[in-house]
mmCIF file of C-alpha atoms in Angstrom:
data_model
loop_
_atom_site.group_PDB
_atom_site.id
_atom_site.type_symbol
_atom_site.label_atom_id
_atom_site.label_comp_id
_atom_site.label_asym_id
_atom_site.label_seq_id
_atom_site.Cartn_x
_atom_site.Cartn_y
_atom_site.Cartn_z
ATOM 1 C CA GLY A 15 119.640 196.607 -213.596
ATOM 2 C CA ARG A 16 120.586 196.871 -209.912
ATOM 3 C CA ALA A 17 118.195 194.067 -208.981
ATOM 4 C CA ASP A 18 120.132 191.667 -211.244
ATOM 5 C CA TRP A 19 123.039 191.710 -208.775
ATOM 6 C CA LEU A 20 120.978 189.926 -206.137
ATOM 7 C CA VAL A 21 122.497 190.032 -202.597
ATOM 8 C CA PRO A 22 126.236 189.735 -201.851
ATOM 9 C CA GLY A 23 126.012 186.271 -200.293
ATOM 10 C CA LEU A 24 124.534 184.735 -203.442
ATOM 11 C CA LEU A 25 126.256 186.797 -206.131
ATOM 12 C CA ARG A 26 129.261 184.494 -206.656
ATOM 13 C CA ASP A 27 127.055 181.420 -206.995
ATOM 14 C CA LYS A 28 124.814 183.274 -209.437
ATOM 15 C CA VAL A 29 127.756 184.317 -211.612
ATOM 16 C CA ILE A 30 129.049 180.736 -211.679
ATOM 17 C CA ALA A 31 125.585 179.502 -212.677
ATOM 18 C CA LEU A 32 125.334 182.123 -215.412
ATOM 19 C CA ILE A 33 128.716 181.135 -216.893
ATOM 20 C CA LYS A 34 127.822 177.432 -216.749
ATOM 21 C CA GLY A 35 124.536 178.225 -218.522
ATOM 22 C CA LEU A 36 126.242 179.664 -221.602
ATOM 23 C CA PRO A 37 126.196 177.673 -224.865
ATOM 24 C CA LYS A 38 129.079 175.185 -225.007
ATOM 25 C CA SER A 39 130.828 177.091 -227.806
ATOM 26 C CA LEU A 40 131.204 180.029 -225.413
ATOM 27 C CA ARG A 41 131.329 178.217 -222.075
ATOM 28 C CA ARG A 42 134.547 176.338 -222.956
ATOM 29 C CA ASN A 43 136.415 179.658 -222.948
ATOM 30 C CA PHE A 44 135.652 180.210 -219.247
ATOM 31 C CA VAL A 45 136.725 176.972 -217.561
ATOM 32 C CA PRO A 46 136.795 176.474 -214.643
ATOM 33 C CA ALA A 47 133.762 178.661 -214.139
ATOM 34 C CA PRO A 48 134.400 179.406 -210.417
ATOM 35 C CA ASP A 49 137.845 180.813 -211.210
ATOM 36 C CA PHE A 50 136.466 183.113 -213.888
ATOM 37 C CA ALA A 51 133.629 184.141 -211.581
ATOM 38 C CA ASP A 52 136.154 185.160 -208.914
ATOM 39 C CA ARG A 53 138.294 187.093 -211.400
ATOM 40 C CA CYS A 54 135.245 188.941 -212.696
ATOM 41 C CA LEU A 55 133.889 189.778 -209.248
ATOM 42 C CA ALA A 56 137.267 191.178 -208.217
ATOM 43 C CA ALA A 57 136.932 193.765 -210.997
ATOM 44 C CA ILE A 58 133.216 194.598 -211.096
ATOM 45 C CA SER A 59 130.781 195.798 -208.459
ATOM 46 C CA PRO A 60 126.994 196.190 -208.210
ATOM 47 C CA SER A 61 125.612 199.130 -210.184
ATOM 48 C CA ALA A 62 122.642 200.098 -212.349
ATOM 49 C CA THR A 63 124.292 198.227 -215.235
ATOM 50 C CA PRO A 64 122.621 194.804 -215.605
ATOM 51 C CA LEU A 65 124.808 192.002 -214.277
ATOM 52 C CA VAL A 66 125.176 190.176 -217.611
ATOM 53 C CA GLN A 67 126.359 193.385 -219.312
ATOM 54 C CA ALA A 68 129.066 193.968 -216.719
ATOM 55 C CA LEU A 69 129.979 190.285 -216.660
ATOM 56 C CA GLY A 70 130.215 190.046 -220.445
ATOM 57 C CA ALA A 71 132.424 193.143 -220.637
ATOM 58 C CA GLU A 72 134.826 191.775 -217.999
ATOM 59 C CA LEU A 73 135.019 188.315 -219.604
ATOM 60 C CA LYS A 74 135.893 189.963 -222.905
ATOM 61 C CA ARG A 75 138.599 192.032 -221.196
ATOM 62 C CA LEU A 76 140.050 188.881 -219.630
ATOM 63 C CA THR A 77 139.861 186.574 -222.651
ATOM 64 C CA GLY A 78 139.008 188.601 -225.748
ATOM 65 C CA VAL A 79 135.874 186.470 -226.225
ATOM 66 C CA HIS A 80 132.639 188.393 -226.837
ATOM 67 C CA VAL A 81 129.525 187.027 -225.126
ATOM 68 C CA PRO A 82 126.357 188.432 -226.764
ATOM 69 C CA GLU A 83 123.769 189.525 -224.216
ATOM 70 C CA ASP A 84 121.195 187.142 -225.650
ATOM 71 C CA ALA A 85 123.583 184.189 -225.065
ATOM 72 C CA TRP A 86 122.987 184.410 -221.312
ATOM 73 C CA SER A 87 120.053 182.447 -219.880
ATOM 74 C CA PRO A 88 119.137 184.063 -216.533
ATOM 75 C CA GLU A 89 115.559 182.855 -216.926
ATOM 76 C CA THR A 90 116.722 179.220 -216.544
ATOM 77 C CA LEU A 91 118.351 179.800 -213.150
ATOM 78 C CA PRO A 92 116.630 178.589 -209.963
ATOM 79 C CA ASP A 93 114.240 181.128 -208.480
ATOM 80 C CA PHE A 94 116.487 181.894 -205.507
ATOM 81 C CA TYR A 95 118.926 183.599 -207.908
ATOM 82 C CA ARG A 96 116.322 186.288 -208.624
ATOM 83 C CA LEU A 97 115.193 188.852 -206.085
ATOM 84 C CA ARG A 98 111.637 188.654 -204.882
ATOM 85 C CA LEU A 99 110.066 192.037 -205.534
ATOM 86 C CA ARG A 100 107.084 193.531 -203.734
ATOM 87 C CA VAL A 101 104.624 196.154 -204.950
ATOM 88 C CA VAL A 102 103.324 198.090 -201.954
ATOM 89 C CA ASP A 103 100.662 200.730 -201.367
ATOM 90 C CA GLU A 104 101.049 203.988 -199.441
ATOM 91 C CA GLN A 105 100.765 202.195 -196.102
ATOM 92 C CA GLY A 106 103.407 199.635 -197.035
ATOM 93 C CA LYS A 107 100.841 196.864 -197.553
ATOM 94 C CA THR A 108 101.896 194.307 -200.156
ATOM 95 C CA LEU A 109 99.734 194.404 -203.280
ATOM 96 C CA ALA A 110 101.705 191.793 -205.226
ATOM 97 C CA SER A 111 105.073 190.076 -205.226
ATOM 98 C CA GLY A 112 107.106 187.978 -207.601
ATOM 99 C CA ARG A 113 110.463 187.491 -209.271
ATOM 100 C CA ASP A 114 109.463 188.720 -212.736
ATOM 101 C CA LEU A 115 109.944 192.497 -212.741
ATOM 102 C CA HIS A 116 108.502 192.868 -216.243
ATOM 103 C CA ALA A 117 105.280 191.081 -215.262
ATOM 104 C CA LEU A 118 104.879 193.322 -212.208
ATOM 105 C CA GLN A 119 105.530 196.418 -214.317
ATOM 106 C CA GLN A 120 102.897 195.341 -216.823
ATOM 107 C CA ALA A 121 100.351 194.745 -214.071
ATOM 108 C CA TYR A 122 101.052 197.824 -211.936
ATOM 109 C CA GLY A 123 103.193 200.171 -214.033
ATOM 110 C CA GLY A 124 100.248 202.282 -215.156
ATOM 111 C CA GLN A 125 99.558 203.112 -211.510
ATOM 112 C CA GLY A 126 103.190 203.466 -210.504
ATOM 113 C CA SER A 127 104.157 205.926 -213.226
ATOM 114 C CA GLN A 128 101.475 208.443 -212.343
ATOM 115 C CA VAL A 129 102.208 211.516 -210.240
ATOM 116 C CA ALA A 130 104.090 210.780 -207.038
ATOM 117 C CA PRO A 131 102.469 211.763 -203.719
ATOM 118 C CA SER A 132 102.306 215.519 -203.199
ATOM 119 C CA LEU A 133 104.483 217.396 -200.746
ATOM 120 C CA PRO A 134 101.941 219.241 -198.602
ATOM 121 C CA THR A 135 104.471 221.641 -197.063
ATOM 122 C CA SER A 136 106.801 222.191 -199.995
ATOM 123 C CA GLY A 137 104.550 224.175 -202.312
ATOM 124 C CA LEU A 138 106.284 222.619 -205.325
ATOM 125 C CA GLU A 139 103.265 221.248 -207.159
ATOM 126 C CA ARG A 140 101.272 223.715 -209.259
ATOM 127 C CA GLU A 141 98.609 223.575 -211.954
ATOM 128 C CA GLY A 142 97.565 225.996 -214.693
ATOM 129 C CA CYS A 143 100.901 227.820 -215.068
ATOM 130 C CA LYS A 144 101.369 230.086 -218.089
ATOM 131 C CA ASP A 145 104.593 231.725 -216.932
ATOM 132 C CA TRP A 146 107.416 230.807 -214.548
ATOM 133 C CA ASP A 147 105.679 232.329 -211.525
ATOM 134 C CA PHE A 148 106.786 229.580 -209.141
ATOM 135 C CA GLY A 149 110.028 228.710 -207.377
ATOM 136 C CA ASP A 150 113.132 226.936 -208.594
ATOM 137 C CA LEU A 151 112.861 223.197 -209.305
ATOM 138 C CA PRO A 152 115.422 220.865 -207.730
ATOM 139 C CA GLU A 153 116.380 217.785 -209.714
ATOM 140 C CA SER A 154 114.955 215.505 -207.036
ATOM 141 C CA VAL A 155 113.240 215.592 -203.654
ATOM 142 C CA GLU A 156 112.646 213.037 -200.927
ATOM 143 C CA THR A 157 109.142 212.529 -199.641
ATOM 144 C CA HIS A 158 107.170 210.113 -197.527
ATOM 145 C CA SER A 159 103.897 208.427 -198.264
ATOM 146 C CA GLY A 160 102.673 206.642 -195.197
ATOM 147 C CA ALA A 161 105.418 204.199 -194.255
ATOM 148 C CA ILE A 162 107.174 204.492 -197.611
ATOM 149 C CA LYS A 163 110.112 206.807 -198.316
ATOM 150 C CA LEU A 164 110.212 207.904 -201.951
ATOM 151 C CA ARG A 165 112.503 209.914 -204.183
ATOM 152 C CA ALA A 166 110.513 212.030 -206.616
ATOM 153 C CA TYR A 167 111.600 214.181 -209.545
ATOM 154 C CA PRO A 168 110.042 217.631 -210.099
ATOM 155 C CA ALA A 169 109.256 218.456 -213.722
ATOM 156 C CA LEU A 170 107.191 220.785 -215.846
ATOM 157 C CA VAL A 171 104.406 218.831 -217.543
ATOM 158 C CA ASP A 172 102.757 219.989 -220.777
ATOM 159 C CA CYS A 173 98.981 220.334 -220.276
ATOM 160 C CA GLY A 174 98.228 221.939 -223.650
ATOM 161 C CA ASP A 175 96.951 225.369 -222.663
ATOM 162 C CA SER A 176 99.130 225.489 -219.540
ATOM 163 C CA VAL A 177 101.872 223.603 -217.743
ATOM 164 C CA ALA A 178 101.906 221.936 -214.354
ATOM 165 C CA VAL A 179 104.679 221.385 -211.847
ATOM 166 C CA ARG A 180 104.481 217.765 -210.773
ATOM 167 C CA LEU A 181 106.576 215.108 -209.101
ATOM 168 C CA LEU A 182 107.344 212.141 -211.347
ATOM 169 C CA ASP A 183 108.503 208.658 -210.535
ATOM 170 C CA SER A 184 111.890 208.540 -212.278
ATOM 171 C CA ALA A 185 114.674 210.812 -213.456
ATOM 172 C CA ALA A 186 114.243 209.603 -217.046
ATOM 173 C CA ASN A 187 110.493 210.294 -217.082
ATOM 174 C CA ALA A 188 111.105 213.693 -215.500
ATOM 175 C CA ARG A 189 113.736 214.717 -218.074
ATOM 176 C CA HIS A 190 111.422 213.769 -220.941
ATOM 177 C CA ALA A 191 108.402 215.529 -219.440
ATOM 178 C CA HIS A 192 110.385 218.592 -218.388
ATOM 179 C CA HIS A 193 111.694 219.150 -221.905
ATOM 180 C CA ALA A 194 108.167 219.057 -223.324
ATOM 181 C CA GLY A 195 106.934 221.266 -220.475
ATOM 182 C CA LEU A 196 109.626 223.865 -221.180
ATOM 183 C CA LEU A 197 108.667 223.906 -224.865
ATOM 184 C CA ARG A 198 105.056 224.599 -223.907
ATOM 185 C CA LEU A 199 105.887 227.236 -221.280
ATOM 186 C CA ILE A 200 108.089 229.159 -223.715
ATOM 187 C CA GLN A 201 105.266 229.147 -226.266
ATOM 188 C CA LEU A 202 102.813 230.407 -223.626
ATOM 189 C CA LYS A 203 105.233 233.092 -222.456
ATOM 190 C CA LEU A 204 105.755 234.276 -226.042
ATOM 191 C CA ALA A 205 102.124 233.950 -227.148
ATOM 192 C CA SER A 206 102.176 236.910 -229.558
ATOM 193 C CA ASP A 207 105.462 235.759 -231.090
ATOM 194 C CA MET A 208 103.982 232.288 -231.559
ATOM 195 C CA ARG A 209 100.940 233.715 -233.357
ATOM 196 C CA TYR A 210 103.235 235.592 -235.718
ATOM 197 C CA LEU A 211 105.379 232.493 -236.203
ATOM 198 C CA ARG A 212 102.383 230.303 -237.071
ATOM 199 C CA LYS A 213 101.211 232.839 -239.671
ATOM 200 C CA ASN A 214 104.635 232.956 -241.279
ATOM 201 C CA LEU A 215 105.792 229.347 -241.548
ATOM 202 C CA PRO A 216 107.248 229.158 -245.081
ATOM 203 C CA GLY A 217 105.670 226.488 -247.306
ATOM 204 C CA LEU A 218 103.334 225.062 -244.657
ATOM 205 C CA ALA A 219 100.434 224.267 -247.020
ATOM 206 C CA GLN A 220 102.693 222.342 -249.401
ATOM 207 C CA MET A 221 104.369 220.471 -246.556
ATOM 208 C CA ARG A 222 100.981 219.433 -245.147
ATOM 209 C CA LEU A 223 100.081 217.818 -248.477
ATOM 210 C CA GLN A 224 103.412 215.997 -248.634
ATOM 211 C CA TYR A 225 103.037 214.786 -245.040
ATOM 212 C CA ALA A 226 99.414 213.686 -245.322
ATOM 213 C CA LYS A 227 100.126 210.031 -246.142
ATOM 214 C CA ALA A 228 102.974 209.485 -243.704
ATOM 215 C CA PRO A 229 102.195 206.481 -241.473
ATOM 216 C CA GLU A 230 101.259 206.743 -237.815
ATOM 217 C CA ASP A 231 104.075 206.083 -235.388
ATOM 218 C CA LYS A 232 103.875 202.395 -234.445
ATOM 219 C CA GLU A 233 105.172 203.075 -230.928
ATOM 220 C CA THR A 234 102.645 205.744 -229.935
ATOM 221 C CA GLY A 235 99.710 204.813 -232.189
ATOM 222 C CA SER A 236 97.222 207.241 -233.692
ATOM 223 C CA GLY A 237 96.109 208.848 -230.427
ATOM 224 C CA ASN A 238 96.932 212.437 -229.550
ATOM 225 C CA LYS A 239 97.450 213.490 -233.175
ATOM 226 C CA ARG A 240 99.254 216.744 -233.793
ATOM 227 C CA ASP A 241 99.091 218.894 -236.876
ATOM 228 C CA LEU A 242 102.313 219.477 -238.804
ATOM 229 C CA GLU A 243 102.108 223.133 -237.804
ATOM 230 C CA ASP A 244 102.337 222.137 -234.128
ATOM 231 C CA GLU A 245 105.278 219.854 -234.834
ATOM 232 C CA LEU A 246 107.102 222.601 -236.706
ATOM 233 C CA VAL A 247 106.502 225.197 -234.007
ATOM 234 C CA SER A 248 107.761 222.811 -231.308
ATOM 235 C CA LEU A 249 110.825 222.009 -233.405
ATOM 236 C CA ILE A 250 111.583 225.687 -233.995
ATOM 237 C CA VAL A 251 111.167 226.572 -230.312
ATOM 238 C CA ASP A 252 113.388 223.625 -229.374
ATOM 239 C CA LEU A 253 116.119 224.709 -231.818
ATOM 240 C CA THR A 254 115.907 228.318 -230.694
ATOM 241 C CA PHE A 255 115.785 227.982 -226.922
ATOM 242 C CA LEU A 256 116.725 224.479 -225.759
ATOM 243 C CA GLN A 257 118.862 222.577 -228.278
ATOM 244 C CA ASP A 258 122.444 222.000 -227.044
ATOM 245 C CA GLN A 259 121.892 224.248 -224.008
ATOM 246 C CA PRO A 260 121.822 223.492 -220.249
ATOM 247 C CA GLU A 261 118.507 222.383 -218.779
ATOM 248 C CA ILE A 262 116.420 225.200 -217.289
ATOM 249 C CA ARG A 263 115.339 224.766 -213.650
ATOM 250 C CA THR A 264 115.147 228.302 -212.321
ATOM 251 C CA ARG A 265 113.073 231.352 -213.161
ATOM 252 C CA ALA A 266 116.239 233.413 -213.657
ATOM 253 C CA ALA A 267 117.603 230.929 -216.207
ATOM 254 C CA PHE A 268 114.220 230.809 -217.962
ATOM 255 C CA GLU A 269 114.010 234.594 -218.321
ATOM 256 C CA GLN A 270 117.653 234.852 -219.379
ATOM 257 C CA ARG A 271 117.301 232.153 -222.053
ATOM 258 C CA ILE A 272 114.254 233.878 -223.566
ATOM 259 C CA ALA A 273 115.995 237.258 -223.565
ATOM 260 C CA GLU A 274 119.156 235.862 -225.155
ATOM 261 C CA CYS A 275 117.528 233.666 -227.825
ATOM 262 C CA LYS A 276 114.243 235.358 -228.756
ATOM 263 C CA GLY A 277 115.849 237.329 -231.564
ATOM 264 C CA GLN A 278 116.876 234.094 -233.337
ATOM 265 C CA LEU A 279 113.326 232.753 -233.588
ATOM 266 C CA MET A 280 112.481 233.672 -237.197
ATOM 267 C CA SER A 281 115.896 232.792 -238.604
ATOM 268 C CA ARG A 282 115.604 229.386 -236.929
ATOM 269 C CA ALA A 283 112.080 229.080 -238.342
ATOM 270 C CA ASN A 284 113.284 229.738 -241.874
ATOM 271 C CA ASP A 285 116.124 227.234 -241.542
ATOM 272 C CA ALA A 286 113.894 224.552 -240.010
ATOM 273 C CA CYS A 287 111.095 224.962 -242.579
ATOM 274 C CA LYS A 288 113.590 224.849 -245.424
ATOM 275 C CA ARG A 289 115.065 221.607 -244.110
ATOM 276 C CA VAL A 290 111.698 219.983 -243.337
ATOM 277 C CA GLY A 291 110.344 221.093 -246.719
ATOM 278 C CA GLU A 292 113.276 219.433 -248.449
ATOM 279 C CA ILE A 293 112.783 216.252 -246.429
ATOM 280 C CA LEU A 294 109.035 216.026 -247.107
ATOM 281 C CA GLY A 295 109.482 216.842 -250.796
ATOM 282 C CA GLN A 296 111.969 214.018 -251.198
ATOM 283 C CA TYR A 297 109.785 211.740 -249.069
ATOM 284 C CA GLN A 298 106.742 212.301 -251.286
ATOM 285 C CA GLN A 299 108.727 211.603 -254.464
ATOM 286 C CA VAL A 300 110.220 208.378 -253.118
ATOM 287 C CA ARG A 301 106.868 207.189 -251.764
ATOM 288 C CA LYS A 302 105.161 207.769 -255.126
ATOM 289 C CA ARG A 303 107.904 205.966 -257.002
ATOM 290 C CA LEU A 304 107.746 202.954 -254.695
ATOM 291 C CA ALA A 305 103.955 202.839 -255.002
ATOM 292 C CA GLY A 306 104.238 202.704 -258.794
ATOM 293 C CA ILE A 307 106.563 199.672 -258.967
ATOM 294 C CA THR A 308 104.812 196.349 -259.480
ATOM 295 C CA GLN A 309 107.564 193.913 -260.546
ATOM 296 C CA LEU A 310 107.221 190.807 -258.363
ATOM 297 C CA ASN A 311 110.883 189.838 -258.697
ATOM 298 C CA TRP A 312 111.811 193.101 -256.951
ATOM 299 C CA LEU A 313 109.510 192.428 -253.999
ATOM 300 C CA ALA A 314 112.220 191.823 -251.360
ATOM 301 C CA SER A 315 114.008 195.044 -252.264
ATOM 302 C CA LEU A 316 110.769 197.022 -252.419
ATOM 303 C CA ASN A 317 109.584 195.773 -249.028
ATOM 304 C CA ASP A 318 112.912 196.697 -247.495
ATOM 305 C CA MET A 319 112.790 200.209 -248.973
ATOM 306 C CA ARG A 320 109.202 200.763 -247.858
ATOM 307 C CA GLU A 321 110.065 199.661 -244.334
ATOM 308 C CA GLN A 322 113.073 201.987 -244.307
ATOM 309 C CA LEU A 323 110.991 204.913 -245.575
ATOM 310 C CA ASP A 324 108.292 204.358 -242.926
ATOM 311 C CA SER A 325 110.946 204.246 -240.200
ATOM 312 C CA LEU A 326 112.362 207.582 -241.357
ATOM 313 C CA VAL A 327 109.200 209.630 -241.920
ATOM 314 C CA PHE A 328 106.127 209.029 -239.768
ATOM 315 C CA LYS A 329 103.647 211.194 -237.893
ATOM 316 C CA GLY A 330 105.585 212.819 -235.069
ATOM 317 C CA PHE A 331 109.086 212.153 -236.420
ATOM 318 C CA LEU A 332 110.068 215.821 -236.065
ATOM 319 C CA GLN A 333 109.764 215.468 -232.284
ATOM 320 C CA GLN A 334 111.183 211.970 -231.947
ATOM 321 C CA VAL A 335 114.251 212.117 -234.192
ATOM 322 C CA PRO A 336 117.206 214.122 -232.824
ATOM 323 C CA TYR A 337 117.915 217.139 -235.011
ATOM 324 C CA ALA A 338 121.479 215.952 -235.581
ATOM 325 C CA HIS A 339 119.991 213.002 -237.491
ATOM 326 C CA LEU A 340 117.260 215.032 -239.212
ATOM 327 C CA LYS A 341 120.072 216.918 -240.919
ATOM 328 C CA ASP A 342 121.113 213.639 -242.581
ATOM 329 C CA TYR A 343 117.625 212.878 -243.930
ATOM 330 C CA PRO A 344 118.111 214.520 -247.350
ATOM 331 C CA ARG A 345 121.104 212.247 -247.948
ATOM 332 C CA TYR A 346 119.243 209.137 -246.746
ATOM 333 C CA LEU A 347 116.255 209.913 -248.984
ATOM 334 C CA LYS A 348 118.482 210.684 -251.964
ATOM 335 C CA ALA A 349 120.174 207.323 -251.412
ATOM 336 C CA LEU A 350 116.742 205.664 -251.537
ATOM 337 C CA ALA A 351 115.948 207.420 -254.832
ATOM 338 C CA LEU A 352 119.273 206.300 -256.323
ATOM 339 C CA ARG A 353 118.603 202.754 -255.191
ATOM 340 C CA ILE A 354 115.279 202.801 -257.058
ATOM 341 C CA ASP A 355 117.080 204.041 -260.184
ATOM 342 C CA LYS A 356 119.543 201.152 -260.015
ATOM 343 C CA LEU A 357 116.794 198.539 -259.741
ATOM 344 C CA GLN A 358 116.060 199.048 -263.422
ATOM 345 C CA HIS A 359 119.369 197.498 -264.483
ATOM 346 C CA ALA A 360 120.892 195.912 -261.369
ATOM 347 C CA ALA A 361 118.120 194.238 -259.381
ATOM 348 C CA ALA A 362 120.228 191.131 -258.740
ATOM 349 C CA ARG A 363 123.042 193.268 -257.316
ATOM 350 C CA ASP A 364 120.551 195.055 -255.055
ATOM 351 C CA GLN A 365 119.267 191.792 -253.656
ATOM 352 C CA GLN A 366 122.819 190.573 -253.065
ATOM 353 C CA GLN A 367 123.578 193.717 -251.067
ATOM 354 C CA LEU A 368 120.274 193.355 -249.230
ATOM 355 C CA ARG A 369 121.303 189.863 -248.111
ATOM 356 C CA GLU A 370 124.560 191.353 -246.812
ATOM 357 C CA LEU A 371 122.558 193.837 -244.739
ATOM 358 C CA GLN A 372 119.649 191.625 -243.727
ATOM 359 C CA GLY A 373 121.229 189.547 -240.958
ATOM 360 C CA LEU A 374 122.520 192.598 -239.142
ATOM 361 C CA TYR A 375 119.242 194.476 -239.573
ATOM 362 C CA ASP A 376 117.199 191.493 -238.363
ATOM 363 C CA ASP A 377 119.394 191.199 -235.258
ATOM 364 C CA TRP A 378 118.899 194.891 -234.525
ATOM 365 C CA LYS A 379 115.151 194.720 -235.133
ATOM 366 C CA ARG A 380 114.755 191.732 -232.820
ATOM 367 C CA ARG A 381 116.637 193.451 -229.994
ATOM 368 C CA HIS A 382 114.793 196.741 -230.574
ATOM 369 C CA THR A 383 111.403 195.010 -230.495
ATOM 370 C CA GLU A 384 112.336 193.250 -227.249
ATOM 371 C CA ALA A 385 113.430 196.538 -225.664
ATOM 372 C CA GLN A 386 110.130 198.158 -226.725
ATOM 373 C CA ARG A 387 108.167 195.243 -225.261
ATOM 374 C CA LYS A 388 109.898 195.822 -221.921
ATOM 375 C CA GLY A 389 109.383 199.575 -222.124
ATOM 376 C CA GLN A 390 113.142 200.189 -222.264
ATOM 377 C CA PHE A 391 115.082 202.832 -224.177
ATOM 378 C CA ASP A 392 118.549 201.527 -225.063
ATOM 379 C CA PRO A 393 120.906 204.219 -226.398
ATOM 380 C CA ARG A 394 123.200 201.481 -227.711
ATOM 381 C CA LEU A 395 120.476 200.267 -230.073
ATOM 382 C CA GLU A 396 119.872 203.862 -231.196
ATOM 383 C CA GLU A 397 123.536 204.197 -232.100
ATOM 384 C CA ILE A 398 123.407 200.989 -234.157
ATOM 385 C CA ARG A 399 120.154 202.098 -235.817
ATOM 386 C CA TRP A 400 121.827 205.198 -237.294
ATOM 387 C CA MET A 401 124.928 203.254 -238.250
ATOM 388 C CA ILE A 402 122.640 200.976 -240.292
ATOM 389 C CA GLU A 403 121.230 204.033 -242.088
ATOM 390 C CA GLU A 404 124.779 205.009 -243.034
ATOM 391 C CA LEU A 405 125.430 201.421 -244.144
ATOM 392 C CA ARG A 406 122.462 201.633 -246.514
ATOM 393 C CA VAL A 407 124.037 204.684 -248.130
ATOM 394 C CA SER A 408 127.322 202.800 -248.486
ATOM 395 C CA LEU A 409 125.702 199.706 -249.996
ATOM 396 C CA PHE A 410 123.052 201.176 -252.285
ATOM 397 C CA ALA A 411 124.282 204.680 -253.149
ATOM 398 C CA GLN A 412 128.044 204.500 -253.051
ATOM 399 C CA GLN A 413 128.367 207.809 -254.907
ATOM 400 C CA LEU A 414 127.015 209.610 -251.832
ATOM 401 C CA LYS A 415 129.427 210.046 -248.964
ATOM 402 C CA THR A 416 128.732 208.471 -245.585
ATOM 403 C CA ALA A 417 129.154 210.482 -242.389
ATOM 404 C CA TYR A 418 131.961 208.112 -241.331
ATOM 405 C CA PRO A 419 133.508 204.840 -242.568
ATOM 406 C CA VAL A 420 130.950 202.071 -242.189
ATOM 407 C CA SER A 421 130.532 198.406 -243.126
ATOM 408 C CA VAL A 422 128.780 195.321 -241.786
ATOM 409 C CA LYS A 423 132.056 194.276 -240.169
ATOM 410 C CA ARG A 424 132.529 197.665 -238.485
ATOM 411 C CA ILE A 425 128.962 197.644 -237.150
ATOM 412 C CA ARG A 426 129.335 194.084 -235.852
ATOM 413 C CA ARG A 427 132.528 195.135 -234.090
ATOM 414 C CA ARG A 428 130.782 198.140 -232.574
ATOM 415 C CA TRP A 429 127.877 195.859 -231.595
ATOM 416 C CA GLN A 430 130.345 193.790 -229.596
ATOM 417 C CA GLU A 431 132.051 196.861 -228.099
ATOM 418 C CA LEU A 432 128.670 198.003 -226.809
ATOM 419 C CA GLY A 433 128.124 194.588 -225.258
ATOM 420 C CA LEU A 434 125.018 193.777 -227.299
#
């Protein structure tokens, strides 16, 4: 995002070029372009927010006109409006350069997102840890590798039968890894409690059968498969020790959290298994019903429902879906079952409502796919994704209450507010 802002001496010209490159239906609202560029630049300043996001938000504030992010055409600008980026090795030697960040990330990202250079005098990095027998972990540290100064982010990393303390390349990667590492370290610390928990997961055998035909996660593929038991244990530990609590970065905080929350473990296990059992029971029923429908004239509706079901329940969903949304799953799955019931006597109405939804859903899917291709996580798209789930309840199962008022118009308005 910061690279989009170029250098100060060229920023004004770049903003003018971006405004002039908008489609005519939008461009006519910002004439003369240099004046609007100056007004925008007086109110915004370089940050991690991509330039077109900040620019679009300011133009809307000035004129009330929303500029969708995909209306901008930065790729058509002359090369000198894009920073030249260099990939360097530990000695500062250039390995590659170019103006396409995504292409460089694809070519070198696998190397760049590995462990950052070690700190030989810090003693931070450790391997084979089964308890917090190391020092406190700062959120970031500065280190040098040859001629290159780097900022690295200490995190616990899950190694299966142990955890490691490593330095990672970004704050986002470190937060994700550290959460998983904490889950593993708690399980290792409470090994006997975990054995008892695994032996006393209510309804596990039945849930395994119901989960057996769930699809693989398209984003992570079929590698590194985990049994449902592992997913449940991780979920329960997360709910007991980490959910809605401050991040743990010291031994004192780690020991205190375990002491304070350990007694809640089995009650959390019972609650979690009850909820997951309900979800998987409903999932199995809906999947069987969809598999048994063969009417060709219902094909569009059926394909949409199957796609929705696969996006809700897939291998690993218990770790990927925030628990706040998992709590809504019984209502979403009940809405799907009611929609199937209505097909029997109102298939035309279903397809009319599907057309109402389809344009919005296609727009979201296109943007989500593009973000995935670039390896980006966009919280704005996540917000819209769950709003669309609520919209499905509103359209196809009106008798069920939505979590908040929702409609295509409301979601489109929110889409614009988020700058998408």
